[in-house]
Amino acid sequence: MIQMGICIGVSPLMAYNYGAKNIVRLKEILIKTAILTVCFGLISTSGCYIGRNTLIGLFLKDAANAEIAKQMMFWLLIASPLLGFYYLSSNFLQAAGNAFFATLISVLRQGALLIPCLYIMHAIFGLTGVAVAHTVSDVVAVIIAVALLFIQYGNLKKSLNRD
């Protein structure tokens, strides 16, 4: 949630600099925001993983279920630091006025990719596949989102060369 908040917070900066075609400042915002969100992602993921026994203990008292949760928590957390790129890309596309791709990215991770991944990964890995599906859909969504960010950014650079 912190990663999402950071990216939402810089959206007006991205939109202003995109509209002003200030490519230098826009690049600086993208790089610094990416670094910041990944750092927060690493810190929060590390904290959750280190404190997993305590966190799981707050919700589960049965030892067998707690053990399953510990195994699944790795898969549920592993891609978390990368989500900063996902949120940054989504907010950048929105700030750039590319509503179609911004909407596509918003639906992609928890809908279009996750639902089929849940069935496929469960069939392959059993119960652990439910957690693996989250990681797979997150990583694929990040790759697609970042690719669209670079395409949109590249389009801005091309338009500046034509002006």
JSON list of C-alpha atoms in Angstrom, two decimals:
[
{"chain": "A", "resi": 1, "resn": "MET", "atom": "CA", "xyz": [0.00, 0.00, 0.00]},
{"chain": "A", "resi": 2, "resn": "ILE", "atom": "CA", "xyz": [2.91, 2.35, 0.67]},
{"chain": "A", "resi": 3, "resn": "GLN", "atom": "CA", "xyz": [4.22, 1.69, -2.83]},
{"chain": "A", "resi": 4, "resn": "MET", "atom": "CA", "xyz": [0.81, 2.48, -4.29]},
{"chain": "A", "resi": 5, "resn": "GLY", "atom": "CA", "xyz": [0.52, 5.66, -2.22]},
{"chain": "A", "resi": 6, "resn": "ILE", "atom": "CA", "xyz": [3.92, 6.93, -3.34]},
{"chain": "A", "resi": 7, "resn": "CYS", "atom": "CA", "xyz": [3.02, 6.38, -6.99]},
{"chain": "A", "resi": 8, "resn": "ILE", "atom": "CA", "xyz": [-0.38, 8.02, -6.64]},
{"chain": "A", "resi": 9, "resn": "GLY", "atom": "CA", "xyz": [1.29, 10.94, -4.87]},
{"chain": "A", "resi": 10, "resn": "VAL", "atom": "CA", "xyz": [3.70, 11.61, -7.73]},
{"chain": "A", "resi": 11, "resn": "SER", "atom": "CA", "xyz": [1.01, 11.32, -10.42]},
{"chain": "A", "resi": 12, "resn": "PRO", "atom": "CA", "xyz": [0.44, 15.10, -10.59]},
{"chain": "A", "resi": 13, "resn": "LEU", "atom": "CA", "xyz": [4.20, 15.63, -10.99]},
{"chain": "A", "resi": 14, "resn": "MET", "atom": "CA", "xyz": [4.34, 13.08, -13.78]},
{"chain": "A", "resi": 15, "resn": "ALA", "atom": "CA", "xyz": [1.27, 14.54, -15.51]},
{"chain": "A", "resi": 16, "resn": "TYR", "atom": "CA", "xyz": [2.58, 18.10, -15.31]},
{"chain": "A", "resi": 17, "resn": "ASN", "atom": "CA", "xyz": [6.03, 17.21, -16.64]},
{"chain": "A", "resi": 18, "resn": "TYR", "atom": "CA", "xyz": [4.60, 14.91, -19.29]},
{"chain": "A", "resi": 19, "resn": "GLY", "atom": "CA", "xyz": [2.27, 17.68, -20.48]},
{"chain": "A", "resi": 20, "resn": "ALA", "atom": "CA", "xyz": [5.08, 20.23, -20.38]},
{"chain": "A", "resi": 21, "resn": "LYS", "atom": "CA", "xyz": [7.28, 17.75, -22.28]},
{"chain": "A", "resi": 22, "resn": "ASN", "atom": "CA", "xyz": [9.97, 18.21, -19.64]},
{"chain": "A", "resi": 23, "resn": "ILE", "atom": "CA", "xyz": [11.64, 14.89, -20.38]},
{"chain": "A", "resi": 24, "resn": "VAL", "atom": "CA", "xyz": [14.61, 15.49, -18.08]},
{"chain": "A", "resi": 25, "resn": "ARG", "atom": "CA", "xyz": [12.44, 16.15, -15.03]},
{"chain": "A", "resi": 26, "resn": "LEU", "atom": "CA", "xyz": [10.04, 13.33, -15.94]},
{"chain": "A", "resi": 27, "resn": "LYS", "atom": "CA", "xyz": [12.91, 10.85, -16.20]},
{"chain": "A", "resi": 28, "resn": "GLU", "atom": "CA", "xyz": [14.21, 12.01, -12.81]},
{"chain": "A", "resi": 29, "resn": "ILE", "atom": "CA", "xyz": [10.77, 11.53, -11.24]},
{"chain": "A", "resi": 30, "resn": "LEU", "atom": "CA", "xyz": [10.41, 8.05, -12.73]},
{"chain": "A", "resi": 31, "resn": "ILE", "atom": "CA", "xyz": [13.86, 6.91, -11.61]},
{"chain": "A", "resi": 32, "resn": "LYS", "atom": "CA", "xyz": [13.61, 8.32, -8.08]},
{"chain": "A", "resi": 33, "resn": "THR", "atom": "CA", "xyz": [10.09, 7.00, -7.60]},
{"chain": "A", "resi": 34, "resn": "ALA", "atom": "CA", "xyz": [11.10, 3.55, -8.84]},
{"chain": "A", "resi": 35, "resn": "ILE", "atom": "CA", "xyz": [14.02, 3.44, -6.41]},
{"chain": "A", "resi": 36, "resn": "LEU", "atom": "CA", "xyz": [11.87, 4.68, -3.52]},
{"chain": "A", "resi": 37, "resn": "THR", "atom": "CA", "xyz": [9.06, 2.18, -4.12]},
{"chain": "A", "resi": 38, "resn": "VAL", "atom": "CA", "xyz": [11.42, -0.76, -4.53]},
{"chain": "A", "resi": 39, "resn": "CYS", "atom": "CA", "xyz": [13.23, 0.20, -1.31]},
{"chain": "A", "resi": 40, "resn": "PHE", "atom": "CA", "xyz": [9.95, 0.40, 0.61]},
{"chain": "A", "resi": 41, "resn": "GLY", "atom": "CA", "xyz": [8.92, -2.89, -0.97]},
{"chain": "A", "resi": 42, "resn": "LEU", "atom": "CA", "xyz": [12.15, -4.57, 0.14]},
{"chain": "A", "resi": 43, "resn": "ILE", "atom": "CA", "xyz": [11.86, -3.18, 3.66]},
{"chain": "A", "resi": 44, "resn": "SER", "atom": "CA", "xyz": [8.22, -4.14, 4.13]},
{"chain": "A", "resi": 45, "resn": "THR", "atom": "CA", "xyz": [8.69, -7.56, 2.52]},
{"chain": "A", "resi": 46, "resn": "SER", "atom": "CA", "xyz": [11.71, -8.26, 4.72]},
{"chain": "A", "resi": 47, "resn": "GLY", "atom": "CA", "xyz": [9.78, -7.19, 7.81]},
{"chain": "A", "resi": 48, "resn": "CYS", "atom": "CA", "xyz": [6.83, -9.40, 6.94]},
{"chain": "A", "resi": 49, "resn": "TYR", "atom": "CA", "xyz": [9.03, -12.38, 6.16]},
{"chain": "A", "resi": 50, "resn": "ILE", "atom": "CA", "xyz": [11.17, -12.01, 9.28]},
{"chain": "A", "resi": 51, "resn": "GLY", "atom": "CA", "xyz": [8.07, -11.54, 11.44]},
{"chain": "A", "resi": 52, "resn": "ARG", "atom": "CA", "xyz": [6.02, -14.17, 9.63]},
{"chain": "A", "resi": 53, "resn": "ASN", "atom": "CA", "xyz": [5.65, -16.40, 12.68]},
{"chain": "A", "resi": 54, "resn": "THR", "atom": "CA", "xyz": [4.20, -13.55, 14.73]},
{"chain": "A", "resi": 55, "resn": "LEU", "atom": "CA", "xyz": [1.96, -12.35, 11.90]},
{"chain": "A", "resi": 56, "resn": "ILE", "atom": "CA", "xyz": [0.63, -15.82, 11.19]},
{"chain": "A", "resi": 57, "resn": "GLY", "atom": "CA", "xyz": [0.18, -16.45, 14.91]},
{"chain": "A", "resi": 58, "resn": "LEU", "atom": "CA", "xyz": [-2.16, -13.46, 15.13]},
{"chain": "A", "resi": 59, "resn": "PHE", "atom": "CA", "xyz": [-4.60, -15.15, 12.76]},
{"chain": "A", "resi": 60, "resn": "LEU", "atom": "CA", "xyz": [-3.98, -18.89, 13.01]},
{"chain": "A", "resi": 61, "resn": "LYS", "atom": "CA", "xyz": [-3.70, -20.98, 16.16]},
{"chain": "A", "resi": 62, "resn": "ASP", "atom": "CA", "xyz": [-3.73, -24.45, 14.56]},
{"chain": "A", "resi": 63, "resn": "ALA", "atom": "CA", "xyz": [-0.11, -25.59, 14.08]},
{"chain": "A", "resi": 64, "resn": "ALA", "atom": "CA", "xyz": [-0.78, -27.46, 10.81]},
{"chain": "A", "resi": 65, "resn": "ASN", "atom": "CA", "xyz": [-2.48, -24.45, 9.21]},
{"chain": "A", "resi": 66, "resn": "ALA", "atom": "CA", "xyz": [0.25, -22.14, 10.49]},
{"chain": "A", "resi": 67, "resn": "GLU", "atom": "CA", "xyz": [2.89, -24.33, 8.86]},
{"chain": "A", "resi": 68, "resn": "ILE", "atom": "CA", "xyz": [1.06, -24.20, 5.52]},
{"chain": "A", "resi": 69, "resn": "ALA", "atom": "CA", "xyz": [0.80, -20.41, 5.87]},
{"chain": "A", "resi": 70, "resn": "LYS", "atom": "CA", "xyz": [4.57, -20.14, 6.47]},
{"chain": "A", "resi": 71, "resn": "GLN", "atom": "CA", "xyz": [5.27, -22.07, 3.28]},
{"chain": "A", "resi": 72, "resn": "MET", "atom": "CA", "xyz": [2.83, -19.97, 1.26]},
{"chain": "A", "resi": 73, "resn": "MET", "atom": "CA", "xyz": [4.02, -16.67, 2.68]},
{"chain": "A", "resi": 74, "resn": "PHE", "atom": "CA", "xyz": [7.30, -16.92, 0.77]},
{"chain": "A", "resi": 75, "resn": "TRP", "atom": "CA", "xyz": [5.45, -17.08, -2.53]},
{"chain": "A", "resi": 76, "resn": "LEU", "atom": "CA", "xyz": [3.03, -14.34, -1.54]},
{"chain": "A", "resi": 77, "resn": "LEU", "atom": "CA", "xyz": [5.88, -11.96, -0.63]},
{"chain": "A", "resi": 78, "resn": "ILE", "atom": "CA", "xyz": [8.61, -12.69, -3.17]},
{"chain": "A", "resi": 79, "resn": "ALA", "atom": "CA", "xyz": [7.30, -10.35, -5.89]},
{"chain": "A", "resi": 80, "resn": "SER", "atom": "CA", "xyz": [6.22, -7.57, -3.51]},
{"chain": "A", "resi": 81, "resn": "PRO", "atom": "CA", "xyz": [9.26, -5.33, -4.05]},
{"chain": "A", "resi": 82, "resn": "LEU", "atom": "CA", "xyz": [8.55, -5.35, -7.79]},
{"chain": "A", "resi": 83, "resn": "LEU", "atom": "CA", "xyz": [5.02, -4.02, -7.34]},
{"chain": "A", "resi": 84, "resn": "GLY", "atom": "CA", "xyz": [6.42, -0.51, -7.13]},
{"chain": "A", "resi": 85, "resn": "PHE", "atom": "CA", "xyz": [7.21, -0.76, -10.86]},
{"chain": "A", "resi": 86, "resn": "TYR", "atom": "CA", "xyz": [3.65, -1.92, -11.51]},
{"chain": "A", "resi": 87, "resn": "TYR", "atom": "CA", "xyz": [2.05, 0.98, -9.65]},
{"chain": "A", "resi": 88, "resn": "LEU", "atom": "CA", "xyz": [4.50, 3.48, -11.13]},
{"chain": "A", "resi": 89, "resn": "SER", "atom": "CA", "xyz": [3.76, 2.27, -14.65]},
{"chain": "A", "resi": 90, "resn": "SER", "atom": "CA", "xyz": [0.01, 2.33, -14.10]},
{"chain": "A", "resi": 91, "resn": "ASN", "atom": "CA", "xyz": [0.08, 5.86, -12.69]},
{"chain": "A", "resi": 92, "resn": "PHE", "atom": "CA", "xyz": [2.48, 7.06, -15.38]},
{"chain": "A", "resi": 93, "resn": "LEU", "atom": "CA", "xyz": [0.18, 5.81, -18.12]},
{"chain": "A", "resi": 94, "resn": "GLN", "atom": "CA", "xyz": [-2.74, 7.56, -16.46]},
{"chain": "A", "resi": 95, "resn": "ALA", "atom": "CA", "xyz": [-0.72, 10.77, -16.04]},
{"chain": "A", "resi": 96, "resn": "ALA", "atom": "CA", "xyz": [0.24, 10.58, -19.71]},
{"chain": "A", "resi": 97, "resn": "GLY", "atom": "CA", "xyz": [-3.43, 10.48, -20.66]},
{"chain": "A", "resi": 98, "resn": "ASN", "atom": "CA", "xyz": [-3.28, 6.92, -21.95]},
{"chain": "A", "resi": 99, "resn": "ALA", "atom": "CA", "xyz": [-6.55, 5.79, -20.38]},
{"chain": "A", "resi": 100, "resn": "PHE", "atom": "CA", "xyz": [-6.77, 2.55, -22.36]},
{"chain": "A", "resi": 101, "resn": "PHE", "atom": "CA", "xyz": [-3.43, 1.13, -21.21]},
{"chain": "A", "resi": 102, "resn": "ALA", "atom": "CA", "xyz": [-3.84, 2.52, -17.69]},
{"chain": "A", "resi": 103, "resn": "THR", "atom": "CA", "xyz": [-7.16, 0.67, -17.41]},
{"chain": "A", "resi": 104, "resn": "LEU", "atom": "CA", "xyz": [-5.67, -2.46, -18.96]},
{"chain": "A", "resi": 105, "resn": "ILE", "atom": "CA", "xyz": [-2.85, -2.47, -16.41]},
{"chain": "A", "resi": 106, "resn": "SER", "atom": "CA", "xyz": [-5.31, -1.92, -13.55]},
{"chain": "A", "resi": 107, "resn": "VAL", "atom": "CA", "xyz": [-7.34, -4.99, -14.57]},
{"chain": "A", "resi": 108, "resn": "LEU", "atom": "CA", "xyz": [-4.36, -7.12, -15.54]},
{"chain": "A", "resi": 109, "resn": "ARG", "atom": "CA", "xyz": [-2.76, -8.16, -12.24]},
{"chain": "A", "resi": 110, "resn": "GLN", "atom": "CA", "xyz": [-5.66, -9.18, -10.02]},
{"chain": "A", "resi": 111, "resn": "GLY", "atom": "CA", "xyz": [-8.10, -10.12, -12.76]},
{"chain": "A", "resi": 112, "resn": "ALA", "atom": "CA", "xyz": [-7.01, -11.08, -16.23]},
{"chain": "A", "resi": 113, "resn": "LEU", "atom": "CA", "xyz": [-3.79, -12.80, -15.10]},
{"chain": "A", "resi": 114, "resn": "LEU", "atom": "CA", "xyz": [-4.53, -13.99, -11.58]},
{"chain": "A", "resi": 115, "resn": "ILE", "atom": "CA", "xyz": [-7.74, -15.90, -12.22]},
{"chain": "A", "resi": 116, "resn": "PRO", "atom": "CA", "xyz": [-6.33, -18.22, -14.92]},
{"chain": "A", "resi": 117, "resn": "CYS", "atom": "CA", "xyz": [-3.06, -18.53, -12.96]},
{"chain": "A", "resi": 118, "resn": "LEU", "atom": "CA", "xyz": [-4.96, -19.74, -9.91]},
{"chain": "A", "resi": 119, "resn": "TYR", "atom": "CA", "xyz": [-6.44, -22.65, -11.86]},
{"chain": "A", "resi": 120, "resn": "ILE", "atom": "CA", "xyz": [-3.22, -23.51, -13.70]},
{"chain": "A", "resi": 121, "resn": "MET", "atom": "CA", "xyz": [-0.87, -23.27, -10.72]},
{"chain": "A", "resi": 122, "resn": "HIS", "atom": "CA", "xyz": [-3.28, -25.14, -8.44]},
{"chain": "A", "resi": 123, "resn": "ALA", "atom": "CA", "xyz": [-3.41, -27.96, -10.98]},
{"chain": "A", "resi": 124, "resn": "ILE", "atom": "CA", "xyz": [0.40, -28.08, -11.13]},
{"chain": "A", "resi": 125, "resn": "PHE", "atom": "CA", "xyz": [1.43, -27.39, -7.51]},
{"chain": "A", "resi": 126, "resn": "GLY", "atom": "CA", "xyz": [-1.68, -28.16, -5.47]},
{"chain": "A", "resi": 127, "resn": "LEU", "atom": "CA", "xyz": [-2.45, -25.85, -2.56]},
{"chain": "A", "resi": 128, "resn": "THR", "atom": "CA", "xyz": [0.93, -24.10, -2.82]},
{"chain": "A", "resi": 129, "resn": "GLY", "atom": "CA", "xyz": [-0.02, -23.24, -6.40]},
{"chain": "A", "resi": 130, "resn": "VAL", "atom": "CA", "xyz": [-2.56, -20.74, -5.06]},
{"chain": "A", "resi": 131, "resn": "ALA", "atom": "CA", "xyz": [0.33, -18.69, -3.64]},
{"chain": "A", "resi": 132, "resn": "VAL", "atom": "CA", "xyz": [2.55, -19.34, -6.67]},
{"chain": "A", "resi": 133, "resn": "ALA", "atom": "CA", "xyz": [-0.24, -17.97, -8.89]},
{"chain": "A", "resi": 134, "resn": "HIS", "atom": "CA", "xyz": [-0.02, -14.61, -7.14]},
{"chain": "A", "resi": 135, "resn": "THR", "atom": "CA", "xyz": [3.72, -14.43, -7.77]},
{"chain": "A", "resi": 136, "resn": "VAL", "atom": "CA", "xyz": [3.41, -15.44, -11.42]},
{"chain": "A", "resi": 137, "resn": "SER", "atom": "CA", "xyz": [0.62, -12.97, -12.13]},
{"chain": "A", "resi": 138, "resn": "ASP", "atom": "CA", "xyz": [2.48, -10.18, -10.29]},
{"chain": "A", "resi": 139, "resn": "VAL", "atom": "CA", "xyz": [5.71, -10.75, -12.21]},
{"chain": "A", "resi": 140, "resn": "VAL", "atom": "CA", "xyz": [3.97, -10.97, -15.59]},
{"chain": "A", "resi": 141, "resn": "ALA", "atom": "CA", "xyz": [1.90, -7.86, -14.81]},
{"chain": "A", "resi": 142, "resn": "VAL", "atom": "CA", "xyz": [5.04, -5.94, -13.81]},
{"chain": "A", "resi": 143, "resn": "ILE", "atom": "CA", "xyz": [6.79, -6.92, -17.05]},
{"chain": "A", "resi": 144, "resn": "ILE", "atom": "CA", "xyz": [3.82, -5.84, -19.19]},
{"chain": "A", "resi": 145, "resn": "ALA", "atom": "CA", "xyz": [3.30, -2.62, -17.21]},
{"chain": "A", "resi": 146, "resn": "VAL", "atom": "CA", "xyz": [6.95, -1.60, -17.44]},
{"chain": "A", "resi": 147, "resn": "ALA", "atom": "CA", "xyz": [7.01, -2.40, -21.16]},
{"chain": "A", "resi": 148, "resn": "LEU", "atom": "CA", "xyz": [4.01, -0.11, -21.67]},
{"chain": "A", "resi": 149, "resn": "LEU", "atom": "CA", "xyz": [5.70, 2.60, -19.58]},
{"chain": "A", "resi": 150, "resn": "PHE", "atom": "CA", "xyz": [8.77, 2.45, -21.84]},
{"chain": "A", "resi": 151, "resn": "ILE", "atom": "CA", "xyz": [6.61, 2.55, -24.97]},
{"chain": "A", "resi": 152, "resn": "GLN", "atom": "CA", "xyz": [4.71, 5.61, -23.71]},
{"chain": "A", "resi": 153, "resn": "TYR", "atom": "CA", "xyz": [7.95, 7.29, -22.60]},
{"chain": "A", "resi": 154, "resn": "GLY", "atom": "CA", "xyz": [9.53, 6.49, -25.96]},
{"chain": "A", "resi": 155, "resn": "ASN", "atom": "CA", "xyz": [6.56, 8.02, -27.77]},
{"chain": "A", "resi": 156, "resn": "LEU", "atom": "CA", "xyz": [7.09, 11.25, -25.82]},
{"chain": "A", "resi": 157, "resn": "LYS", "atom": "CA", "xyz": [10.79, 11.29, -26.74]},
{"chain": "A", "resi": 158, "resn": "LYS", "atom": "CA", "xyz": [9.95, 10.71, -30.43]},
{"chain": "A", "resi": 159, "resn": "SER", "atom": "CA", "xyz": [7.41, 13.54, -30.41]},
{"chain": "A", "resi": 160, "resn": "LEU", "atom": "CA", "xyz": [10.06, 15.87, -28.96]},
{"chain": "A", "resi": 161, "resn": "ASN", "atom": "CA", "xyz": [12.47, 14.99, -31.76]},
{"chain": "A", "resi": 162, "resn": "ARG", "atom": "CA", "xyz": [9.82, 15.83, -34.35]},
{"chain": "A", "resi": 163, "resn": "ASP", "atom": "CA", "xyz": [8.99, 19.24, -32.83]}
]
